[in-house]
Short mmCIF file of C-alpha atoms in Angstrom, two decimals:
data_model
loop_
_atom_site.label_atom_id
_atom_site.label_comp_id
_atom_site.label_asym_id
_atom_site.label_seq_id
_atom_site.Cartn_x
_atom_site.Cartn_y
_atom_site.Cartn_z
CA MET A 1 0.00 0.00 0.00
CA LYS A 2 1.20 3.51 -0.87
CA HIS A 3 0.59 6.49 1.40
CA ILE A 4 -0.12 10.21 1.02
CA ILE A 5 -0.49 12.86 3.71
CA ILE A 6 -2.48 15.92 2.65
CA LEU A 7 -1.68 18.69 5.11
CA GLY A 8 -3.77 21.87 5.30
CA ASP A 9 -1.44 24.10 7.26
CA GLY A 10 -3.15 25.82 10.18
CA MET A 11 -6.69 24.98 9.05
CA ALA A 12 -7.87 23.95 12.53
CA ASP A 13 -9.44 26.79 14.50
CA GLU A 14 -11.86 27.62 17.30
CA PRO A 15 -15.62 28.40 17.20
CA ILE A 16 -16.21 31.82 15.62
CA ALA A 17 -19.27 33.95 16.39
CA GLU A 18 -19.70 35.23 12.83
CA LEU A 19 -19.86 31.60 11.65
CA GLY A 20 -22.66 30.86 14.08
CA GLY A 21 -20.34 29.41 16.67
CA LEU A 22 -18.76 26.97 14.20
CA THR A 23 -15.12 26.59 13.26
CA PRO A 24 -14.12 27.23 9.63
CA LEU A 25 -13.72 23.45 9.19
CA GLN A 26 -17.28 22.92 10.44
CA TYR A 27 -18.69 25.81 8.42
CA ALA A 28 -17.00 25.17 5.07
CA PRO A 29 -18.57 22.63 2.70
CA THR A 30 -16.05 19.76 2.67
CA PRO A 31 -17.72 16.77 0.97
CA ALA A 32 -14.43 15.14 0.00
CA MET A 33 -12.95 15.22 3.51
CA ASP A 34 -16.29 14.14 4.97
CA ARG A 35 -16.31 11.20 2.55
CA LEU A 36 -12.90 10.16 3.85
CA ALA A 37 -14.24 10.42 7.41
CA LYS A 38 -17.17 8.12 6.52
CA LEU A 39 -14.91 5.62 4.77
CA GLY A 40 -12.00 5.85 7.20
CA ALA A 41 -11.22 6.45 10.85
CA SER A 42 -10.55 9.67 12.76
CA GLY A 43 -8.65 10.86 15.79
CA ARG A 44 -6.63 13.71 17.22
CA LEU A 45 -2.89 14.27 17.44
CA HIS A 46 -0.68 16.29 19.77
CA THR A 47 1.79 17.84 17.34
CA VAL A 48 3.51 20.17 19.82
CA PRO A 49 5.45 18.37 22.57
CA ASP A 50 5.58 19.92 26.01
CA GLY A 51 8.12 22.71 26.20
CA PHE A 52 8.08 23.50 22.48
CA HIS A 53 6.66 26.54 20.71
CA PRO A 54 3.78 25.66 18.32
CA GLY A 55 5.69 26.50 15.17
CA SER A 56 5.17 24.78 11.84
CA GLU A 57 8.67 23.32 12.00
CA VAL A 58 7.85 21.64 15.33
CA ALA A 59 4.43 20.42 14.23
CA ASN A 60 5.47 19.02 10.85
CA LEU A 61 8.50 17.22 12.29
CA SER A 62 6.19 15.80 14.95
CA ILE A 63 3.66 14.56 12.40
CA LEU A 64 6.46 12.70 10.62
CA GLY A 65 7.34 11.03 13.89
CA TYR A 66 10.63 12.73 14.71
CA ASP A 67 11.73 12.99 18.34
CA LEU A 68 11.81 16.77 18.79
CA PRO A 69 14.21 16.92 21.77
CA THR A 70 16.72 14.98 19.65
CA VAL A 71 16.45 16.64 16.25
CA TYR A 72 15.02 20.15 16.74
CA GLU A 73 17.40 22.93 15.74
CA GLY A 74 15.00 25.67 14.74
CA ARG A 75 13.30 26.70 11.54
CA GLY A 76 16.10 28.54 9.80
CA VAL A 77 18.31 25.49 9.38
CA LEU A 78 15.49 23.54 7.72
CA GLU A 79 14.85 26.35 5.28
CA ALA A 80 18.59 26.54 4.63
CA ALA A 81 18.49 22.94 3.40
CA SER A 82 15.69 23.81 0.96
CA MET A 83 17.67 26.78 -0.35
CA GLY A 84 20.75 24.62 -0.90
CA VAL A 85 22.67 26.39 1.88
CA ASP A 86 24.85 23.78 3.58
CA LEU A 87 25.45 25.04 7.11
CA ARG A 88 28.96 24.32 8.33
CA PRO A 89 30.22 23.83 11.89
CA GLY A 90 30.16 27.15 13.75
CA GLU A 91 27.41 28.64 11.57
CA LEU A 92 24.04 29.71 12.95
CA GLY A 93 21.01 29.75 10.67
CA LEU A 94 17.93 31.89 11.33
CA ARG A 95 14.67 32.45 9.48
CA CYS A 96 14.73 36.08 8.37
CA ASN A 97 11.35 37.64 7.59
CA LEU A 98 10.82 40.84 5.69
CA ILE A 99 8.11 42.52 7.76
CA CYS A 100 6.12 45.73 7.82
CA ILE A 101 6.65 48.15 10.72
CA ASP A 102 4.05 50.90 11.14
CA GLY A 103 5.32 53.48 13.60
CA ASP A 104 6.75 51.39 16.42
CA ARG A 105 4.45 48.40 15.84
CA ILE A 106 4.64 45.29 13.70
CA LYS A 107 1.82 45.72 11.21
CA ASN A 108 2.27 42.26 9.71
CA HIS A 109 4.83 39.44 9.50
CA SER A 110 4.86 39.27 5.70
CA ALA A 111 5.37 42.82 4.41
CA GLY A 112 1.93 42.53 2.86
CA HIS A 113 2.90 39.22 1.25
CA ILE A 114 5.61 40.84 -0.80
CA SER A 115 6.41 39.14 -4.09
CA SER A 116 9.52 37.01 -4.47
CA GLU A 117 10.71 39.27 -7.27
CA GLU A 118 10.58 42.36 -5.04
CA SER A 119 12.08 40.64 -2.03
CA ASP A 120 14.97 39.29 -4.12
CA VAL A 121 16.00 42.88 -4.84
CA LEU A 122 15.75 43.85 -1.17
CA ILE A 123 17.64 40.82 0.16
CA ARG A 124 20.44 41.34 -2.35
CA TYR A 125 20.62 44.98 -1.30
CA LEU A 126 20.75 44.07 2.40
CA ASN A 127 23.49 41.54 1.72
CA GLU A 128 25.50 44.23 -0.07
CA GLN A 129 25.01 46.75 2.72
CA LEU A 130 25.01 44.58 5.85
CA GLY A 131 26.70 41.36 4.71
CA SER A 132 30.27 40.49 5.66
CA ASP A 133 32.52 37.49 6.14
CA ASP A 134 30.37 36.68 9.19
CA VAL A 135 26.90 37.74 8.01
CA THR A 136 25.09 36.44 4.91
CA PHE A 137 21.53 36.96 3.69
CA HIS A 138 19.98 34.32 1.41
CA HIS A 139 16.83 34.92 -0.62
CA GLY A 140 13.87 32.56 -0.19
CA VAL A 141 10.20 32.90 -1.19
CA SER A 142 8.05 36.02 -0.67
CA TYR A 143 8.80 37.29 2.85
CA ARG A 144 10.63 34.14 4.03
CA HIS A 145 14.45 34.36 3.90
CA LEU A 146 17.58 33.12 5.65
CA LEU A 147 20.27 34.81 7.72
CA VAL A 148 23.52 32.97 8.47
CA LEU A 149 25.88 34.10 11.24
CA ARG A 150 29.32 32.65 11.63
CA GLY A 151 30.27 32.22 15.27
CA GLY A 152 26.80 33.00 16.63
CA ASP A 153 25.39 31.57 19.86
CA ARG A 154 21.96 29.96 19.46
CA ARG A 155 20.93 30.42 23.12
CA LEU A 156 18.55 33.26 22.27
CA ASP A 157 14.94 34.25 22.81
CA CYS A 158 13.60 35.26 19.41
CA THR A 159 9.90 36.06 19.05
CA PRO A 160 8.29 34.93 15.76
CA PRO A 161 6.81 38.04 14.12
CA HIS A 162 3.52 36.28 13.34
CA ASP A 163 3.02 35.91 17.11
CA ILE A 164 2.91 39.66 17.75
CA PRO A 165 0.95 41.45 15.02
CA LEU A 166 0.08 45.03 16.03
CA HIS A 167 2.45 44.87 19.01
CA PRO A 168 5.43 47.20 19.55
CA PHE A 169 8.56 45.64 18.11
CA ARG A 170 11.17 46.92 20.56
CA PRO A 171 10.07 44.81 23.55
CA ALA A 172 10.31 41.76 21.27
CA LEU A 173 13.87 42.34 20.07
CA VAL A 174 16.29 39.43 20.45
CA LYS A 175 17.33 38.59 24.01
CA ALA A 176 20.18 36.40 25.26
CA ARG A 177 19.25 33.45 27.46
CA VAL A 178 22.80 33.19 28.80
CA PRO A 179 25.55 35.82 29.17
CA GLU A 180 27.61 34.13 26.46
CA ALA A 181 24.88 34.89 23.90
CA GLU A 182 24.74 38.65 24.60
CA ALA A 183 27.07 39.47 21.72
CA THR A 184 24.94 37.50 19.26
CA ALA A 185 21.73 39.15 20.49
CA ASN A 186 23.28 42.61 20.16
CA ARG A 187 24.53 41.75 16.70
CA LEU A 188 21.09 40.67 15.51
CA ASN A 189 19.32 43.67 17.02
CA ASP A 190 21.83 45.96 15.35
CA LEU A 191 21.05 44.30 12.01
CA ILE A 192 17.31 44.80 12.58
CA LEU A 193 17.65 48.52 13.33
CA ARG A 194 20.12 49.14 10.51
CA SER A 195 17.84 47.33 8.06
CA GLN A 196 15.02 49.73 8.97
CA GLN A 197 17.21 52.70 8.05
CA LEU A 198 18.27 51.10 4.77
CA LEU A 199 14.84 49.90 3.68
CA ALA A 200 12.78 52.96 4.63
CA ASP A 201 13.18 54.77 1.31
CA HIS A 202 14.33 51.95 -0.95
CA PRO A 203 12.75 52.32 -4.42
CA ILE A 204 10.89 49.03 -4.01
CA ASN A 205 9.18 50.37 -0.88
CA VAL A 206 8.56 53.80 -2.39
CA LYS A 207 6.75 52.03 -5.23
CA ARG A 208 4.83 49.72 -2.87
CA ARG A 209 3.57 52.63 -0.78
CA ALA A 210 2.50 54.50 -3.92
CA GLU A 211 0.50 51.43 -4.91
CA GLY A 212 -1.18 51.25 -1.50
CA LYS A 213 0.84 48.21 -0.42
CA ASP A 214 2.67 47.62 2.84
CA PRO A 215 6.41 48.32 2.65
CA ALA A 216 9.01 45.71 3.58
CA ASN A 217 10.78 48.08 5.95
CA SER A 218 12.48 45.77 8.42
CA ILE A 219 14.05 42.35 8.76
CA TRP A 220 13.08 40.08 11.65
CA PRO A 221 15.40 37.13 12.40
CA TRP A 222 14.12 34.27 14.55
CA SER A 223 14.33 30.51 15.22
CA PRO A 224 18.12 30.10 15.47
CA GLY A 225 19.82 26.73 15.12
CA VAL A 226 22.68 24.67 13.77
CA ARG A 227 22.66 21.79 11.30
CA PRO A 228 20.33 19.06 12.70
CA ALA A 229 21.06 15.35 12.96
CA MET A 230 17.96 13.73 11.39
CA LYS A 231 17.40 10.19 10.18
CA THR A 232 15.71 9.69 6.83
CA LEU A 233 12.23 8.20 6.50
CA ARG A 234 13.88 5.10 5.07
CA GLU A 235 15.94 4.77 8.23
CA LEU A 236 12.99 5.49 10.52
CA TYR A 237 10.26 3.47 8.82
CA GLY A 238 11.76 1.55 5.94
CA ILE A 239 9.98 3.75 3.37
CA ARG A 240 11.86 3.07 0.15
CA SER A 241 10.98 6.23 -1.75
CA SER A 242 9.25 9.43 -0.67
CA ALA A 243 8.48 12.89 -2.01
CA VAL A 244 7.44 16.27 -0.62
CA ILE A 245 5.39 18.95 -2.42
CA SER A 246 5.18 22.41 -0.87
CA ALA A 247 5.50 26.08 -1.74
CA VAL A 248 7.49 26.94 1.38
CA ASP A 249 11.16 26.38 2.12
CA LEU A 250 10.52 25.08 5.63
CA ILE A 251 8.61 21.99 4.47
CA ARG A 252 10.96 21.37 1.57
CA GLY A 253 13.89 21.62 3.98
CA ILE A 254 12.34 19.01 6.26
CA GLY A 255 12.00 16.87 3.15
CA VAL A 256 15.69 17.27 2.31
CA TYR A 257 16.81 16.07 5.75
CA ALA A 258 14.16 13.31 5.70
CA GLY A 259 15.60 11.98 2.43
CA MET A 260 12.54 12.90 0.37
CA ASP A 261 12.56 13.99 -3.25
CA VAL A 262 11.52 17.66 -3.42
CA ILE A 263 8.98 18.29 -6.20
CA HIS A 264 8.50 21.88 -7.32
CA VAL A 265 5.17 22.96 -8.82
CA GLU A 266 4.96 26.00 -11.04
CA GLY A 267 2.59 28.60 -9.60
CA ALA A 268 2.78 27.27 -6.03
CA THR A 269 2.68 30.43 -3.91
CA GLY A 270 1.85 29.43 -0.33
CA LEU A 271 -1.28 31.61 -0.51
CA TYR A 272 -4.94 31.15 -1.47
CA ASP A 273 -4.00 31.71 -5.13
CA THR A 274 -1.60 28.77 -5.20
CA ASN A 275 -1.73 26.27 -8.04
CA TYR A 276 -4.03 23.72 -6.38
CA GLU A 277 -4.61 21.74 -9.55
CA GLY A 278 -0.89 21.60 -10.27
CA LYS A 279 -0.15 20.36 -6.75
CA ALA A 280 -2.84 17.68 -6.95
CA ALA A 281 -1.54 16.50 -10.32
CA ALA A 282 2.03 16.46 -9.03
CA ALA A 283 0.99 14.41 -6.00
CA ILE A 284 -0.88 11.88 -8.12
CA GLU A 285 2.10 11.53 -10.44
CA ALA A 286 4.51 11.25 -7.50
CA LEU A 287 2.46 8.38 -6.06
CA ARG A 288 3.10 6.42 -9.26
CA THR A 289 6.84 6.44 -8.56
CA HIS A 290 7.07 6.87 -4.77
CA ASP A 291 5.74 4.94 -1.80
CA PHE A 292 5.03 8.01 0.35
CA VAL A 293 4.04 11.59 -0.54
CA TYR A 294 3.75 14.60 1.77
CA LEU A 295 1.54 17.24 0.13
CA HIS A 296 1.57 20.54 2.04
CA ILE A 297 -0.85 23.45 1.41
CA GLU A 298 -0.02 26.69 3.25
CA ALA A 299 -3.03 28.87 2.41
CA SER A 300 -5.23 28.35 5.50
CA ASP A 301 -2.38 29.22 7.84
CA GLU A 302 -1.79 32.54 6.11
CA ALA A 303 -5.52 33.32 6.27
CA GLY A 304 -5.47 32.59 10.00
CA HIS A 305 -2.48 34.91 10.50
CA GLU A 306 -4.40 37.64 8.68
CA GLY A 307 -7.44 37.05 10.90
CA ASP A 308 -9.50 36.71 7.71
CA VAL A 309 -12.38 34.35 8.52
CA GLU A 310 -13.98 34.44 5.07
CA LEU A 311 -10.67 33.72 3.38
CA LYS A 312 -9.91 30.84 5.73
CA VAL A 313 -13.26 29.23 4.94
CA ARG A 314 -12.51 29.64 1.23
CA THR A 315 -9.05 28.07 1.52
CA ILE A 316 -10.57 25.03 3.24
CA GLU A 317 -13.17 24.74 0.46
CA TYR A 318 -10.36 24.95 -2.10
CA LEU A 319 -8.35 22.26 -0.32
CA ASP A 320 -11.35 19.96 -0.28
CA ARG A 321 -12.52 20.52 -3.84
CA ARG A 322 -9.22 21.05 -5.65
CA ILE A 323 -6.85 18.77 -3.72
CA VAL A 324 -8.55 16.08 -1.64
CA ASP A 325 -11.30 15.24 -4.15
CA PRO A 326 -9.12 14.84 -7.28
CA VAL A 327 -6.45 12.89 -5.38
CA PHE A 328 -9.04 10.49 -3.94
CA ARG A 329 -10.81 10.03 -7.29
CA ALA A 330 -7.55 9.33 -9.11
CA VAL A 331 -5.97 6.83 -6.72
CA ASN A 332 -9.28 5.11 -6.03
CA GLN A 333 -9.13 3.79 -9.60
CA TRP A 334 -5.72 2.17 -9.18
CA ASP A 335 -5.09 -1.52 -8.62
CA GLU A 336 -2.51 -0.73 -5.94
CA PRO A 337 -4.23 0.65 -2.81
CA VAL A 338 -3.33 4.13 -1.55
CA ALA A 339 -3.87 5.23 2.05
CA ILE A 340 -4.82 8.90 2.50
CA ALA A 341 -4.45 11.02 5.64
CA VAL A 342 -5.77 14.58 5.95
CA LEU A 343 -4.81 16.87 8.82
CA PRO A 344 -3.43 20.31 9.74
CA ASP A 345 -0.12 20.72 11.52
CA HIS A 346 -1.50 23.04 14.24
CA PRO A 347 -4.46 25.38 14.72
CA THR A 348 -4.09 28.99 13.59
CA PRO A 349 -7.19 30.62 15.10
CA CYS A 350 -8.35 33.74 13.29
CA ALA A 351 -9.24 35.38 16.61
CA ILE A 352 -5.63 35.48 17.83
CA ARG A 353 -3.85 35.27 14.44
CA THR A 354 -1.14 32.89 15.61
CA HIS A 355 -0.54 29.20 16.27
CA THR A 356 -1.75 27.26 19.30
CA ASN A 357 -0.70 23.89 20.69
CA ALA A 358 -4.19 22.35 20.81
CA PRO A 359 -4.51 18.80 19.41
CA ILE A 360 -5.39 18.69 15.72
CA PRO A 361 -8.02 16.47 14.03
CA PHE A 362 -6.97 13.85 11.51
CA VAL A 363 -8.65 11.30 9.30
CA ILE A 364 -7.02 8.20 7.82
CA TYR A 365 -8.57 6.30 4.92
CA LYS A 366 -7.21 2.87 4.05
CA PRO A 367 -8.94 0.91 1.28
CA GLY A 368 -10.57 -2.19 2.75
CA ALA A 369 -10.21 -1.11 6.40
CA THR A 370 -13.27 -1.00 8.66
CA PRO A 371 -14.45 2.61 9.20
CA ASP A 372 -15.39 4.07 12.57
CA ALA A 373 -18.64 5.90 13.35
CA VAL A 374 -17.38 9.43 12.54
CA GLU A 375 -19.02 10.92 9.44
CA ARG A 376 -17.57 14.44 9.31
CA TYR A 377 -14.09 15.86 9.34
CA ASP A 378 -13.64 18.67 11.85
CA GLU A 379 -12.12 19.47 15.22
CA PHE A 380 -15.06 18.20 17.28
CA ALA A 381 -16.16 15.19 15.23
CA ALA A 382 -12.62 13.79 15.50
CA ILE A 383 -12.92 13.60 19.29
CA ASP A 384 -15.16 10.52 18.83
CA GLY A 385 -12.76 8.86 16.37
CA SER A 386 -11.49 5.34 17.01
CA TYR A 387 -7.84 6.43 17.02
CA GLY A 388 -8.38 8.56 20.11
CA LEU A 389 -5.63 11.02 21.07
CA LEU A 390 -2.17 10.19 19.68
CA ARG A 391 1.28 11.54 20.58
CA LYS A 392 4.84 11.46 19.28
CA ASP A 393 5.34 8.91 16.47
CA GLU A 394 2.01 7.13 17.05
CA PHE A 395 0.32 8.82 14.08
CA MET A 396 2.94 7.69 11.55
CA LYS A 397 2.97 4.19 12.99
CA VAL A 398 -0.80 3.73 12.67
CA PHE A 399 -0.85 5.41 9.25
CA LEU A 400 1.88 3.17 7.84
CA ARG A 401 0.70 0.00 9.57
#
C-alpha cells in the first residue's frame, strides 16, 4: 500500500461567532474530507510536545514522527536545506522575515505578502550593505528568507513576528538566554535597526507605498539553530521512496533532511491563489513512482495569521474541492491501494492570528479497512474517532501500519 499525507497548514481553528459558533472546518462545505471520514477512521494528534513553541517546524516534524528533543534545531536550518545552503560547523542559521513596521508596531509578518521578485531585490541589497565574512543573507520565497551568522550563539529568545501582530517591536527584540549569547543578540538587534534605516526609502518600498501596499521596511530574524542530525524516512520506517510537495522552504527543507525527493510545482505560492490543480496533479504523479508523498498546502495558515475568517473558509473549500477530491478520485481507480491522511499541523485561530498547541483532528482512509462511526471531518467530530488522542510517532505508525 502507498501512502499520502495531505496537510492543510493551520486549518484547525476555534468556534467563531460570525460563523454561528462553528469553526471554519465545520462551516466550510467539505464533501471530499467528509467522505474520507465516513470511509475511514478519525482521531486527534498532539503535534507540539511539552516545552516547544507551536511553530510549523515543530508540528510538521512531529507529524512525521521525529523525536523533537533529539532533532530540533529551529526553523532557519530547515529552510537553509531547501535553499541549498549547507550550514557548516560554527554557523548559525535563522529564518529572516521581511516585515512591515508601522510606527513602532509590527503591522504584519509578511510585508503585505511581498512578491519574491521584489524581495529578491531587497535581500540582495541588504546583503551588499550589511553582509560580511560573518553575516550572509539568502533569498527565499516572498517574505521568508535566511540569515547565516558565523560564530553565533543559538541560546537566544527570538519572538516569531507572526506571534505579535500590532504589538510594539522593541520589547520583542532578540534577548540572550545566557551571558555568552549577549554578543549574538546585540549583533542581531543591530542588524534589525540598521535594516530599517536602509529599507525605509528603498525604491521598491517607495513604489509599494505609492500602490497602497505595505512596505518591507524591516528584517526580523528568529528561530536560530545549527545543522540538525535527522534520520531519513527510510531509516525510521523503511519507506523506500518518498516525495514532498510544498510552496514553502521550511517543508521542503524538512524533506531534504528526511531523504525525500523535493517536487516543485509552477505557480505554487503558499497563498490562497496557489496552483491547487498543479499540486494535486504532481501528487498523483509522485504516487506512481514513490511509496510516500507529503503534500503541504499553506493557504489556510496565512488566512489565520491575517485574521480573515472568510478567506480561511474559502481556503478550506479549495483544499477539499481542488486537492482532496481529485487525489481520492484518481488513486481510487488504481489496482494498488493508496492510504490517504488529511490533517493540519496546528491550529491557527483567526481570533488570535497565531498558532496554538491544541490537538489537531486527523482522518485516515485505508482501502478495505473498517471505518469508525465518525461521518464528518472537523475538530469536534474527530474527538469521537477510534484512534483517540495520539502523541509522538504514534500517528505515523498507525498510518503506515
